[in-house]
């Protein structure tokens, strides 16, 4: 039986999907999670399996010291574990990306430097160290710009600024978000880059010894002009001309080569305008949230199964299902406490809609980007054409009504008292 070390994030959307794929393939999973090490044993997990993913060197030492059996592969469920997975694969001489390559593409500043170094299309960008006044960069900035945290995901800590006043506000806000979300925030600082206009696309692919195979190209049909960038719709196949789709695939493959990425899933996001293709991100992981389920039909298996099969060297059956599919990451309309939803049955009844799954829990505090990094849930559709899939998702979304209440209702009380007096 093949044995894989699986790096499970505490709040992973896809932990269960990877475990289900392992069960189906008869792969033994050695589970490691970034749970607090005191909590893990009380949850029935061995202490060795409690690792700090954001301290990859230290976590890799722990695994290598404690593990007493051979592994056939190491796999991270999501972005948080990819650096540790690469480091472990390197040290155990298993196939995988080099830790250096993963570290570089995961850091938005290092990624921009890589693009510039290899002469890819890249906006002007500046590094803003912690504590430094953004005003010092003003003579060298051309608005609009985008202020970004260095290694957060799901558009968390990404804000557009159109003038110097907005820039100061955005920098303060992104600094606060990054320091809550990343314990290395102080050393990391921020990146400020030129705003790229245009339409956005995403490529899902896998690398095998440096060879890139595309699984799907998605259109992201909603305009993403900021100031915050909540991602909603992903529709495949793309409606871009075939020649342009092939240019996108080549560009992503070229970046992977330049970065030294060689193995495993790749998720790339890009903008396209009159000047060409602008890569926003090339990440050595698969698509986030539950979005990968949109590909189950066309792949003939779950994306998690496909990834796991590659890790353990199992053959991939061919599948070329026709038709279009789409997913909506249900946007969070406002910050607050989630109390419930109406219209679920009506949304599920929309023709072409195949699944509506809510991932939010009653009582959970939720916030849209740039503060939050979660979604209310996911709507999936399958149809004859991309336009029909997109339309079905929009109709289903309109049928959902979320009850989100303010977090601090009690704060209103003093005002009410004073008005009575
Ligand atoms: P994350 O990894 O958090 O998704 P990204 O850098 O990919 O961070 O940015 C998130 C979103 O913000 C992108 O999908 C895009 O819509 C928008 N964005 C980021 N950088 C730029 C830019 N330079 N110009 C225009 N939009 C941008």
Short mmCIF file of C-alpha atoms and ligand atoms in Angstrom, two decimals:
data_model
loop_
_atom_site.label_atom_id
_atom_site.label_comp_id
_atom_site.label_asym_id
_atom_site.label_seq_id
_atom_site.Cartn_x
_atom_site.Cartn_y
_atom_site.Cartn_z
CA UNK A 1 0.00 0.00 0.00
CA UNK A 2 1.33 3.46 -0.94
CA UNK A 3 1.76 5.91 1.90
CA UNK A 4 1.42 9.70 1.61
CA UNK A 5 2.01 12.39 4.20
CA UNK A 6 -0.92 14.79 3.87
CA UNK A 7 -0.56 18.33 5.25
CA UNK A 8 -4.01 19.34 6.45
CA UNK A 9 -4.77 22.98 7.27
CA UNK A 10 -6.92 23.63 10.36
CA UNK A 11 -9.59 25.38 8.33
CA UNK A 12 -9.22 23.54 5.02
CA UNK A 13 -12.22 23.31 2.71
CA UNK A 14 -10.86 20.21 1.02
CA UNK A 15 -9.48 18.01 3.81
CA UNK A 16 -12.42 15.62 3.47
CA UNK A 17 -12.14 15.50 -0.35
CA UNK A 18 -8.47 14.48 -0.17
CA UNK A 19 -9.18 11.86 2.50
CA UNK A 20 -12.04 10.47 0.38
CA UNK A 21 -9.75 10.25 -2.67
CA UNK A 22 -7.14 8.39 -0.61
CA UNK A 23 -9.74 5.93 0.61
CA UNK A 24 -10.94 5.31 -2.93
CA UNK A 25 -7.39 4.73 -4.22
CA UNK A 26 -6.37 2.61 -1.24
CA UNK A 27 -3.60 5.05 -0.28
CA UNK A 28 -2.58 5.16 3.37
CA UNK A 29 -2.61 8.71 4.68
CA UNK A 30 -0.25 9.91 7.38
CA UNK A 31 -2.02 13.05 8.56
CA UNK A 32 -0.17 16.13 9.72
CA UNK A 33 -2.00 19.29 10.65
CA UNK A 34 -1.17 22.80 11.70
CA UNK A 35 -3.18 22.40 14.88
CA UNK A 36 -1.83 23.64 18.16
CA UNK A 37 0.39 20.91 19.50
CA UNK A 38 -1.40 20.74 22.84
CA UNK A 39 -4.80 20.39 21.20
CA UNK A 40 -3.80 17.72 18.68
CA UNK A 41 -3.41 14.82 21.14
CA UNK A 42 -6.71 15.68 22.77
CA UNK A 43 -8.28 15.36 19.31
CA UNK A 44 -6.84 11.91 18.93
CA UNK A 45 -3.88 12.97 16.80
CA UNK A 46 -0.30 12.05 17.57
CA UNK A 47 1.75 15.05 18.75
CA UNK A 48 4.25 14.62 15.90
CA UNK A 49 1.47 15.41 13.50
CA UNK A 50 0.98 18.88 14.93
CA UNK A 51 3.29 21.03 12.83
CA UNK A 52 3.69 24.74 12.24
CA UNK A 53 3.37 25.00 8.47
CA UNK A 54 4.67 28.56 8.57
CA UNK A 55 7.95 27.34 10.06
CA UNK A 56 8.82 24.82 7.33
CA UNK A 57 12.46 24.15 8.34
CA UNK A 58 11.52 23.41 11.92
CA UNK A 59 8.45 21.38 10.92
CA UNK A 60 10.47 19.33 8.40
CA UNK A 61 13.05 18.53 11.08
CA UNK A 62 10.26 17.27 13.35
CA UNK A 63 8.82 15.02 10.65
CA UNK A 64 12.20 13.58 9.68
CA UNK A 65 13.12 12.96 13.29
CA UNK A 66 9.87 11.28 14.24
CA UNK A 67 8.73 9.41 11.18
CA UNK A 68 9.63 5.72 11.30
CA UNK A 69 8.45 4.45 7.94
CA UNK A 70 8.87 5.14 4.24
CA UNK A 71 6.70 7.65 2.46
CA UNK A 72 5.80 7.54 -1.24
CA UNK A 73 4.84 11.19 -1.39
CA UNK A 74 4.10 14.40 0.48
CA UNK A 75 1.09 16.51 -0.41
CA UNK A 76 -0.30 19.79 0.91
CA UNK A 77 -4.06 20.25 0.83
CA UNK A 78 -3.75 23.99 0.27
CA UNK A 79 -1.48 26.97 0.01
CA UNK A 80 -0.50 26.99 3.69
CA UNK A 81 1.43 23.71 3.45
CA UNK A 82 3.11 23.90 0.03
CA UNK A 83 6.47 25.15 1.23
CA UNK A 84 6.73 22.46 3.89
CA UNK A 85 5.61 19.78 1.40
CA UNK A 86 8.32 20.87 -1.04
CA UNK A 87 10.99 20.88 1.65
CA UNK A 88 10.03 17.41 2.85
CA UNK A 89 9.92 16.02 -0.69
CA UNK A 90 13.39 17.46 -1.26
CA UNK A 91 14.83 15.95 1.91
CA UNK A 92 13.16 12.59 1.35
CA UNK A 93 14.22 12.50 -2.34
CA UNK A 94 10.62 12.27 -3.50
CA UNK A 95 9.28 13.96 -6.64
CA UNK A 96 8.17 17.54 -6.01
CA UNK A 97 9.01 21.18 -6.51
CA UNK A 98 12.15 22.63 -5.01
CA UNK A 99 11.45 24.50 -1.78
CA UNK A 100 13.31 27.50 -3.18
CA UNK A 101 11.00 27.68 -6.21
CA UNK A 102 7.87 27.40 -4.06
CA UNK A 103 9.09 30.06 -1.63
CA UNK A 104 9.75 32.41 -4.51
CA UNK A 105 6.38 32.17 -6.25
CA UNK A 106 4.47 32.27 -2.98
CA UNK A 107 5.86 35.65 -2.07
CA UNK A 108 4.19 38.32 -4.22
CA UNK A 109 7.25 40.56 -4.12
CA UNK A 110 9.69 37.77 -5.03
CA UNK A 111 7.32 36.66 -7.81
CA UNK A 112 7.28 40.15 -9.33
CA UNK A 113 11.10 40.22 -9.18
CA UNK A 114 11.20 36.87 -10.93
CA UNK A 115 8.90 38.11 -13.70
CA UNK A 116 11.03 41.21 -14.18
CA UNK A 117 14.27 39.26 -14.14
CA UNK A 118 12.98 36.93 -16.89
CA UNK A 119 11.42 39.77 -18.88
CA UNK A 120 7.78 38.79 -18.52
CA UNK A 121 5.14 41.49 -18.73
CA UNK A 122 5.00 42.94 -15.24
CA UNK A 123 3.57 46.15 -13.72
CA UNK A 124 5.85 48.64 -11.98
CA UNK A 125 6.19 47.57 -8.36
CA UNK A 126 7.73 48.91 -5.16
CA UNK A 127 8.60 47.37 -1.85
CA UNK A 128 7.34 49.19 1.24
CA UNK A 129 9.09 48.04 4.43
CA UNK A 130 7.13 47.93 7.68
CA UNK A 131 6.97 51.29 9.41
CA UNK A 132 8.05 53.26 6.33
CA UNK A 133 5.88 56.17 5.25
CA UNK A 134 4.25 55.36 1.86
CA UNK A 135 4.67 59.06 1.04
CA UNK A 136 8.35 58.38 0.33
CA UNK A 137 7.27 56.28 -2.68
CA UNK A 138 4.93 58.92 -4.12
CA UNK A 139 7.36 60.47 -6.62
CA UNK A 140 7.87 57.01 -8.14
CA UNK A 141 4.23 55.79 -8.19
CA UNK A 142 1.77 56.09 -11.04
CA UNK A 143 -1.85 55.79 -9.88
CA UNK A 144 -3.96 53.69 -9.78
CA UNK A 145 -1.95 51.20 -7.76
CA UNK A 146 -2.70 48.01 -5.84
CA UNK A 147 -1.40 47.58 -2.28
CA UNK A 148 -0.78 43.95 -1.31
CA UNK A 149 0.21 41.80 1.60
CA UNK A 150 3.11 39.56 0.58
CA UNK A 151 1.78 36.03 0.94
CA UNK A 152 -1.91 35.97 1.79
CA UNK A 153 -4.48 34.43 -0.56
CA UNK A 154 -8.12 34.77 -1.66
CA UNK A 155 -7.64 38.53 -2.23
CA UNK A 156 -7.09 39.07 1.46
CA UNK A 157 -5.02 42.20 2.01
CA UNK A 158 -5.31 43.44 -1.58
CA UNK A 159 -6.64 47.02 -2.07
CA UNK A 160 -6.62 49.44 -5.00
CA UNK A 161 -5.70 53.08 -4.38
CA UNK A 162 -6.34 55.88 -6.88
CA UNK A 163 -4.57 58.77 -5.14
CA UNK A 164 -2.21 59.55 -2.27
CA UNK A 165 -5.00 59.78 0.32
CA UNK A 166 -6.34 56.34 -0.62
CA UNK A 167 -2.80 55.00 -0.65
CA UNK A 168 -2.20 55.93 3.00
CA UNK A 169 -5.53 54.36 4.00
CA UNK A 170 -4.87 51.21 1.98
CA UNK A 171 -1.36 50.79 3.41
CA UNK A 172 -2.63 51.15 6.99
CA UNK A 173 -5.41 48.67 6.40
CA UNK A 174 -3.27 46.08 4.60
CA UNK A 175 -0.61 46.37 7.30
CA UNK A 176 -3.24 45.62 9.95
CA UNK A 177 -4.61 42.66 7.95
CA UNK A 178 -1.17 41.20 7.33
CA UNK A 179 -0.13 41.50 10.96
CA UNK A 180 -3.26 39.61 12.05
CA UNK A 181 -2.78 36.90 9.43
CA UNK A 182 0.98 36.37 9.19
CA UNK A 183 3.33 36.26 12.16
CA UNK A 184 6.20 37.37 9.92
CA UNK A 185 4.33 40.54 8.92
CA UNK A 186 6.94 42.84 10.46
CA UNK A 187 9.79 41.46 8.33
CA UNK A 188 7.64 41.09 5.21
CA UNK A 189 6.42 44.64 4.56
CA UNK A 190 4.13 45.25 1.59
CA UNK A 191 4.23 45.46 -2.18
CA UNK A 192 2.67 48.30 -4.15
CA UNK A 193 2.21 47.72 -7.86
CA UNK A 194 0.55 49.32 -10.86
CA UNK A 195 -3.12 48.48 -11.46
CA UNK A 196 -3.52 46.33 -14.58
CA UNK A 197 -6.80 46.89 -16.40
CA UNK A 198 -8.42 44.11 -18.39
CA UNK A 199 -10.34 40.86 -18.08
CA UNK A 200 -9.25 38.11 -15.75
CA UNK A 201 -8.71 34.39 -16.41
CA UNK A 202 -7.41 31.42 -14.46
CA UNK A 203 -5.57 28.34 -15.65
CA UNK A 204 -5.70 25.04 -13.79
CA UNK A 205 -2.88 22.69 -14.77
CA UNK A 206 -0.52 19.98 -13.60
CA UNK A 207 3.23 19.70 -14.02
CA UNK A 208 4.99 16.42 -14.53
CA UNK A 209 8.80 16.63 -14.60
CA UNK A 210 8.54 20.15 -15.96
CA UNK A 211 5.87 19.33 -18.57
CA UNK A 212 2.69 21.40 -18.15
CA UNK A 213 -0.71 19.89 -18.98
CA UNK A 214 -3.70 22.23 -18.84
CA UNK A 215 -6.82 20.90 -17.14
CA UNK A 216 -9.04 23.94 -17.66
CA UNK A 217 -8.95 27.61 -18.55
CA UNK A 218 -11.58 29.68 -16.71
CA UNK A 219 -13.15 33.01 -17.61
CA UNK A 220 -13.81 35.26 -14.61
CA UNK A 221 -16.68 37.23 -16.16
CA UNK A 222 -17.36 39.72 -13.34
CA UNK A 223 -15.37 42.96 -13.57
CA UNK A 224 -12.68 43.06 -10.89
CA UNK A 225 -11.81 46.75 -10.71
CA UNK A 226 -11.51 47.16 -6.97
CA UNK A 227 -11.02 48.76 -4.57
CA UNK A 228 -11.42 45.20 -3.19
CA UNK A 229 -11.25 42.08 -5.31
CA UNK A 230 -13.82 39.53 -4.28
CA UNK A 231 -13.64 36.62 -6.71
CA UNK A 232 -16.95 35.10 -7.62
CA UNK A 233 -17.41 33.31 -10.95
CA UNK A 234 -15.16 30.81 -12.71
CA UNK A 235 -16.54 29.48 -16.01
CA UNK A 236 -14.94 26.88 -18.27
CA UNK A 237 -14.22 26.39 -21.12
CA UNK A 238 -13.04 29.91 -21.73
CA UNK A 239 -14.71 31.94 -24.45
CA UNK A 240 -11.36 33.40 -25.52
CA UNK A 241 -10.23 32.52 -29.08
CA UNK A 242 -8.36 29.20 -29.15
CA UNK A 243 -5.13 30.88 -30.28
CA UNK A 244 -5.18 33.17 -27.25
CA UNK A 245 -5.88 30.27 -24.90
CA UNK A 246 -2.81 28.56 -26.26
CA UNK A 247 -0.76 31.74 -25.67
CA UNK A 248 -1.90 31.73 -22.04
CA UNK A 249 -0.87 28.09 -21.60
CA UNK A 250 2.54 28.82 -23.11
CA UNK A 251 3.06 31.87 -20.93
CA UNK A 252 2.23 29.93 -17.75
CA UNK A 253 4.51 27.06 -18.82
CA UNK A 254 7.32 29.54 -19.48
CA UNK A 255 6.93 31.09 -16.02
CA UNK A 256 6.96 27.64 -14.40
CA UNK A 257 10.23 26.88 -16.20
CA UNK A 258 11.74 30.21 -15.19
CA UNK A 259 10.66 29.70 -11.59
CA UNK A 260 11.94 26.12 -11.49
CA UNK A 261 8.51 24.62 -10.78
CA UNK A 262 8.46 21.05 -12.06
CA UNK A 263 5.83 18.87 -10.39
CA UNK A 264 2.28 18.88 -9.12
CA UNK A 265 -0.72 21.14 -9.50
CA UNK A 266 -0.51 24.71 -10.78
CA UNK A 267 -3.10 27.43 -10.42
CA UNK A 268 -2.38 30.61 -12.38
CA UNK A 269 -4.35 33.85 -12.50
CA UNK A 270 -3.82 36.44 -15.20
CA UNK A 271 -5.23 39.62 -16.73
CA UNK A 272 -5.47 40.17 -20.45
CA UNK A 273 -5.59 43.57 -22.18
CA UNK A 274 -4.42 45.19 -25.44
CA UNK A 275 -0.81 44.88 -24.33
CA UNK A 276 -1.02 41.12 -23.75
CA UNK A 277 -1.00 38.64 -20.86
CA UNK A 278 -0.13 39.83 -17.36
CA UNK A 279 0.41 37.14 -14.78
CA UNK A 280 -0.95 37.95 -11.35
CA UNK A 281 -0.02 34.68 -9.73
CA UNK A 282 1.41 31.26 -10.61
CA UNK A 283 0.87 29.08 -7.56
CA UNK A 284 2.11 25.49 -7.11
CA UNK A 285 -1.24 24.31 -5.75
CA UNK A 286 -4.68 23.56 -7.10
CA UNK A 287 -7.67 25.93 -7.21
CA UNK A 288 -8.88 27.01 -3.77
CA UNK A 289 -12.08 26.50 -1.80
CA UNK A 290 -14.34 23.79 -3.15
CA UNK A 291 -13.94 25.16 -6.70
CA UNK A 292 -12.08 22.07 -7.90
CA UNK A 293 -15.40 20.22 -7.87
CA UNK A 294 -16.33 22.11 -11.01
CA UNK A 295 -13.89 19.87 -12.89
CA UNK A 296 -15.08 16.49 -11.60
CA UNK A 297 -17.24 15.84 -14.65
CA UNK A 298 -14.64 16.80 -17.27
CA UNK A 299 -11.80 14.98 -15.48
CA UNK A 300 -13.89 11.88 -14.84
CA UNK A 301 -12.70 11.98 -11.23
CA UNK A 302 -12.26 14.55 -8.48
CA UNK A 303 -9.36 16.95 -8.81
CA UNK A 304 -8.11 15.62 -5.46
CA UNK A 305 -8.06 12.08 -6.86
CA UNK A 306 -6.16 13.24 -9.93
CA UNK A 307 -3.56 15.00 -7.77
CA UNK A 308 -3.18 12.03 -5.46
CA UNK A 309 -2.88 9.60 -8.37
CA UNK A 310 0.04 11.61 -9.71
CA UNK A 311 1.73 11.64 -6.32
CA UNK A 312 1.63 7.85 -6.05
CA UNK A 313 2.39 7.30 -9.75
CA UNK A 314 -0.97 5.77 -10.70
CA UNK A 315 -2.15 5.97 -14.29
CA UNK A 316 -4.68 8.64 -15.22
CA UNK A 317 -7.61 7.41 -17.28
CA UNK A 318 -8.49 9.63 -20.24
CA UNK A 319 -11.58 11.73 -20.01
CA UNK A 320 -12.89 14.32 -22.42
CA UNK A 321 -16.43 15.10 -21.36
CA UNK A 322 -18.02 17.81 -23.48
CA UNK A 323 -20.01 20.82 -22.23
CA UNK A 324 -19.41 23.75 -19.94
CA UNK A 325 -19.27 24.16 -16.20
CA UNK A 326 -19.01 26.95 -13.70
CA UNK A 327 -18.68 27.70 -10.04
CA UNK A 328 -19.62 30.72 -7.98
CA UNK A 329 -17.85 31.41 -4.73
CA UNK A 330 -20.82 32.95 -2.99
CA UNK A 331 -19.69 36.45 -2.05
CA UNK A 332 -20.08 37.82 1.48
CA UNK A 333 -22.21 40.96 1.07
CA UNK A 334 -21.10 42.58 4.35
CA UNK A 335 -19.27 41.96 7.58
CA UNK A 336 -21.35 40.48 10.39
CA UNK A 337 -22.60 37.34 12.09
CA UNK A 338 -24.17 34.74 9.86
CA UNK A 339 -27.61 33.66 11.06
CA UNK A 340 -29.03 31.64 8.19
CA UNK A 341 -30.22 31.50 4.61
CA UNK A 342 -33.48 31.35 2.73
CA UNK A 343 -34.06 30.13 -0.79
CA UNK A 344 -31.69 27.15 -0.73
CA UNK A 345 -34.22 24.73 -2.27
CA UNK A 346 -35.15 27.33 -4.91
CA UNK A 347 -31.47 27.86 -5.80
CA UNK A 348 -30.88 24.12 -6.08
CA UNK A 349 -33.93 23.83 -8.37
CA UNK A 350 -32.45 26.14 -11.04
CA UNK A 351 -31.95 24.08 -14.24
CA UNK A 352 -28.24 23.35 -14.86
CA UNK A 353 -27.34 23.93 -11.21
CA UNK A 354 -25.74 20.73 -9.91
CA UNK A 355 -24.83 21.63 -6.34
CA UNK A 356 -25.25 24.41 -3.80
CA UNK A 357 -23.07 23.88 -0.74
CA UNK A 358 -22.91 26.35 2.11
CA UNK A 359 -19.65 26.28 4.03
CA UNK A 360 -20.47 29.02 6.53
CA UNK A 361 -21.62 28.02 10.04
CA UNK A 362 -24.42 29.69 11.93
CA UNK A 363 -22.92 32.11 14.43
CA UNK A 364 -19.73 32.56 12.41
CA UNK A 365 -18.31 36.06 12.01
CA UNK A 366 -17.80 36.68 8.32
CA UNK A 367 -16.18 39.46 6.33
CA UNK A 368 -15.62 40.08 2.63
CA UNK A 369 -12.13 40.81 1.29
CA UNK A 370 -9.83 42.50 2.00
CA UNK A 371 -10.33 41.35 5.62
CA UNK A 372 -11.90 37.92 5.24
CA UNK A 373 -10.61 34.87 3.42
CA UNK A 374 -13.68 32.65 3.40
CA UNK A 375 -16.88 32.31 1.38
CA UNK A 376 -20.52 31.72 2.24
CA UNK A 377 -20.48 28.67 0.04
CA UNK A 378 -20.25 27.43 -3.54
CA UNK A 379 -22.76 27.04 -6.37
CA UNK A 380 -21.93 24.68 -9.24
CA UNK A 381 -23.52 24.43 -12.68
CA UNK A 382 -23.11 22.30 -15.75
CA UNK A 383 -24.62 23.25 -19.11
CA UNK A 384 -24.21 22.99 -22.86
CA UNK A 385 -22.46 26.36 -23.12
CA UNK A 386 -20.42 28.66 -20.84
CA UNK A 387 -23.09 31.38 -21.12
CA UNK A 388 -25.80 28.99 -19.88
CA UNK A 389 -23.64 27.82 -16.98
CA UNK A 390 -22.92 31.44 -16.00
CA UNK A 391 -26.57 32.41 -16.25
CA UNK A 392 -27.68 29.48 -14.08
CA UNK A 393 -25.19 30.48 -11.37
CA UNK A 394 -26.41 34.07 -11.37
CA UNK A 395 -30.08 32.99 -11.12
CA UNK A 396 -29.34 30.56 -8.29
CA UNK A 397 -27.41 33.24 -6.43
CA UNK A 398 -30.32 35.69 -6.71
CA UNK A 399 -32.56 33.14 -5.03
CA UNK A 400 -30.38 32.98 -1.94
CA UNK A 401 -31.10 35.46 0.85
CA UNK A 402 -28.59 35.57 3.66
CA UNK A 403 -29.37 36.75 7.16
CA UNK A 404 -26.22 38.55 8.31
CA UNK A 405 -26.51 40.67 11.42
CA UNK A 406 -24.14 43.30 12.83
CA UNK A 407 -21.50 41.98 15.20
CA UNK A 408 -21.94 44.59 17.90
CA UNK A 409 -25.68 45.20 18.11
CA UNK A 410 -25.31 46.09 21.81
CA UNK A 411 -23.17 49.10 20.83
CA UNK A 412 -26.33 50.83 19.58
CA UNK A 413 -27.83 50.90 23.07
CA UNK A 414 -26.13 54.02 24.53
CA UNK A 415 -27.39 56.15 21.62
CA UNK A 416 -30.95 54.92 22.15
CA UNK A 417 -30.73 55.71 25.88
CA UNK A 418 -29.41 59.17 25.33
CA UNK A 419 -32.14 60.04 22.84
CA UNK A 420 -34.82 59.12 25.42
CA UNK A 421 -33.40 61.34 28.08
P1 LIG B 1 -4.40 36.47 -3.99
O1 LIG B 1 -3.27 35.52 -4.05
O2 LIG B 1 -4.79 36.89 -2.61
O3 LIG B 1 -5.57 36.08 -4.82
P2 LIG B 1 -3.58 38.34 -6.05
O4 LIG B 1 -2.30 39.05 -6.14
O5 LIG B 1 -3.84 37.25 -7.03
O6 LIG B 1 -3.79 37.83 -4.57
O7 LIG B 1 -4.73 39.42 -6.16
C1 LIG B 1 -6.09 39.14 -5.93
C2 LIG B 1 -6.94 39.85 -6.97
O8 LIG B 1 -6.68 41.25 -6.94
C3 LIG B 1 -6.64 39.43 -8.40
O9 LIG B 1 -7.37 38.29 -8.76
C4 LIG B 1 -7.04 40.66 -9.18
O10 LIG B 1 -8.42 40.69 -9.42
C5 LIG B 1 -6.66 41.79 -8.25
N1 LIG B 1 -5.31 42.31 -8.53
C6 LIG B 1 -4.17 41.95 -7.92
N2 LIG B 1 -3.13 42.64 -8.43
C7 LIG B 1 -3.62 43.45 -9.39
C8 LIG B 1 -3.06 44.40 -10.28
N3 LIG B 1 -1.75 44.70 -10.27
N4 LIG B 1 -3.89 45.03 -11.13
C9 LIG B 1 -5.21 44.77 -11.14
N5 LIG B 1 -5.79 43.90 -10.32
C10 LIG B 1 -5.03 43.23 -9.45
#
